[in-house]
């Protein structure tokens, strides 16, 4: 029998299973009633790991959730085609395929050979966790013009080798490698 978690014990960044799907708790709020006999309620902001949907739901404190059968393995990105993206499990050396809807916008940060954490639910791949930062080369950006800071805009748009566009400081040049924060999609420094 799977272990059970009480709703009141669910905390931020904790995984739990609800309606046969794995969820990640993003935030929680406990409301205790002031009247006698009132029930303690737990409001969870949660992400469905299969659909990536985020929503709020309120539960009674005593409701129970199963601990999901989640496994995270190291995998390296190989390539993408019209059928999906392919990763190589670093332990078993098996090739794992993920469809575009399971990757979301993560594809914009993937280069061949990048190591990611691949999540599996009940043995099936459901998504990836990117590293905090990735190194990407600037494919195109306007040259920085000296004195172009009067408007307060000290950044410019840059297209990176994977096709995504981010704002970079005006001193960044075409062909330069930069670090990009994968969570915020922001410039994190020179590589």
mmCIF file of N, CA, C and O in Angstrom, residues 2-3 15-17 21-23 49 66-72 119-124 126:
data_model
loop_
_atom_site.group_PDB
_atom_site.id
_atom_site.type_symbol
_atom_site.label_atom_id
_atom_site.label_comp_id
_atom_site.label_asym_id
_atom_site.label_seq_id
_atom_site.Cartn_x
_atom_site.Cartn_y
_atom_site.Cartn_z
ATOM 1 N N UNK A 2 0.508 2.204 -0.793
ATOM 2 C CA UNK A 2 1.286 3.437 -0.902
ATOM 3 C C UNK A 2 1.143 4.275 0.361
ATOM 4 O O UNK A 2 0.111 4.258 1.026
ATOM 5 N N UNK A 3 2.194 5.017 0.669
ATOM 6 C CA UNK A 3 2.168 5.911 1.829
ATOM 7 C C UNK A 3 1.173 7.042 1.575
ATOM 8 O O UNK A 3 0.940 7.428 0.434
ATOM 9 N N UNK A 15 5.643 16.809 -3.480
ATOM 10 C CA UNK A 15 4.891 16.085 -4.497
ATOM 11 C C UNK A 15 3.800 15.241 -3.832
ATOM 12 O O UNK A 15 4.013 14.683 -2.758
ATOM 13 N N UNK A 16 2.644 15.154 -4.489
ATOM 14 C CA UNK A 16 1.570 14.304 -4.009
ATOM 15 C C UNK A 16 0.720 13.877 -5.199
ATOM 16 O O UNK A 16 0.780 14.467 -6.261
ATOM 17 N N UNK A 17 -0.055 12.808 -4.998
ATOM 18 C CA UNK A 17 -0.908 12.295 -6.070
ATOM 19 C C UNK A 17 -2.362 12.621 -5.751
ATOM 20 O O UNK A 17 -2.830 12.392 -4.641
ATOM 21 N N UNK A 21 -3.028 11.573 -10.709
ATOM 22 C CA UNK A 21 -2.026 12.379 -11.406
ATOM 23 C C UNK A 21 -1.065 12.961 -10.376
ATOM 24 O O UNK A 21 -1.468 13.277 -9.256
ATOM 25 N N UNK A 22 0.211 13.105 -10.742
ATOM 26 C CA UNK A 22 1.174 13.692 -9.807
ATOM 27 C C UNK A 22 1.062 15.222 -9.798
ATOM 28 O O UNK A 22 0.860 15.840 -10.840
ATOM 29 N N UNK A 23 1.194 15.819 -8.625
ATOM 30 C CA UNK A 23 1.123 17.267 -8.467
ATOM 31 C C UNK A 23 2.311 17.762 -7.654
ATOM 32 O O UNK A 23 2.851 17.030 -6.819
ATOM 33 N N UNK A 49 1.683 17.769 -12.959
ATOM 34 C CA UNK A 49 2.934 17.472 -13.659
ATOM 35 C C UNK A 49 2.718 16.827 -15.024
ATOM 36 O O UNK A 49 3.644 16.769 -15.830
ATOM 37 N N UNK A 66 -1.948 10.149 -1.873
ATOM 38 C CA UNK A 66 -0.902 9.132 -2.007
ATOM 39 C C UNK A 66 0.415 9.813 -2.360
ATOM 40 O O UNK A 66 0.438 10.876 -2.966
ATOM 41 N N UNK A 67 1.508 9.170 -1.989
ATOM 42 C CA UNK A 67 2.832 9.625 -2.415
ATOM 43 C C UNK A 67 2.999 9.102 -3.835
ATOM 44 O O UNK A 67 2.861 7.899 -4.080
ATOM 45 N N UNK A 68 3.261 9.975 -4.820
ATOM 46 C CA UNK A 68 3.322 9.507 -6.210
ATOM 47 C C UNK A 68 4.568 8.671 -6.492
ATOM 48 O O UNK A 68 5.598 8.829 -5.841
ATOM 49 N N UNK A 69 4.448 7.793 -7.473
ATOM 50 C CA UNK A 69 5.572 6.971 -7.920
ATOM 51 C C UNK A 69 6.377 7.805 -8.919
ATOM 52 O O UNK A 69 6.278 7.620 -10.126
ATOM 53 N N UNK A 70 7.128 8.759 -8.375
ATOM 54 C CA UNK A 70 7.938 9.647 -9.215
ATOM 55 C C UNK A 70 9.402 9.240 -9.126
ATOM 56 O O UNK A 70 9.887 8.877 -8.058
ATOM 57 N N UNK A 71 10.061 9.337 -10.255
ATOM 58 C CA UNK A 71 11.483 9.023 -10.323
ATOM 59 C C UNK A 71 12.134 10.084 -11.202
ATOM 60 O O UNK A 71 11.572 10.496 -12.204
ATOM 61 N N UNK A 72 13.291 10.556 -10.789
ATOM 62 C CA UNK A 72 14.025 11.542 -11.587
ATOM 63 C C UNK A 72 15.358 10.922 -11.975
ATOM 64 O O UNK A 72 16.094 10.433 -11.118
ATOM 65 N N UNK A 119 11.834 13.572 -15.467
ATOM 66 C CA UNK A 119 10.880 13.052 -14.489
ATOM 67 C C UNK A 119 10.066 11.920 -15.095
ATOM 68 O O UNK A 119 9.590 12.021 -16.226
ATOM 69 N N UNK A 120 9.886 10.844 -14.302
ATOM 70 C CA UNK A 120 9.061 9.709 -14.733
ATOM 71 C C UNK A 120 7.984 9.476 -13.679
ATOM 72 O O UNK A 120 8.262 9.533 -12.476
ATOM 73 N N UNK A 121 6.750 9.234 -14.149
ATOM 74 C CA UNK A 121 5.633 8.907 -13.265
ATOM 75 C C UNK A 121 5.166 7.509 -13.648
ATOM 76 O O UNK A 121 4.834 7.264 -14.800
ATOM 77 N N UNK A 122 5.171 6.590 -12.690
ATOM 78 C CA UNK A 122 4.844 5.186 -12.936
ATOM 79 C C UNK A 122 5.689 4.614 -14.084
ATOM 80 O O UNK A 122 5.211 3.845 -14.911
ATOM 81 N N UNK A 123 6.940 5.037 -14.173
ATOM 82 C CA UNK A 123 7.862 4.534 -15.182
ATOM 83 C C UNK A 123 7.787 5.219 -16.532
ATOM 84 O O UNK A 123 8.606 4.957 -17.413
ATOM 85 N N UNK A 124 6.815 6.115 -16.740
ATOM 86 C CA UNK A 124 6.667 6.812 -18.025
ATOM 87 C C UNK A 124 7.194 8.243 -17.922
ATOM 88 O O UNK A 124 6.893 8.941 -16.953
ATOM 89 N N UNK A 126 7.428 12.135 -18.112
ATOM 90 C CA UNK A 126 6.372 13.155 -18.110
ATOM 91 C C UNK A 126 6.913 14.570 -18.303
ATOM 92 O O UNK A 126 6.148 15.489 -18.552
#
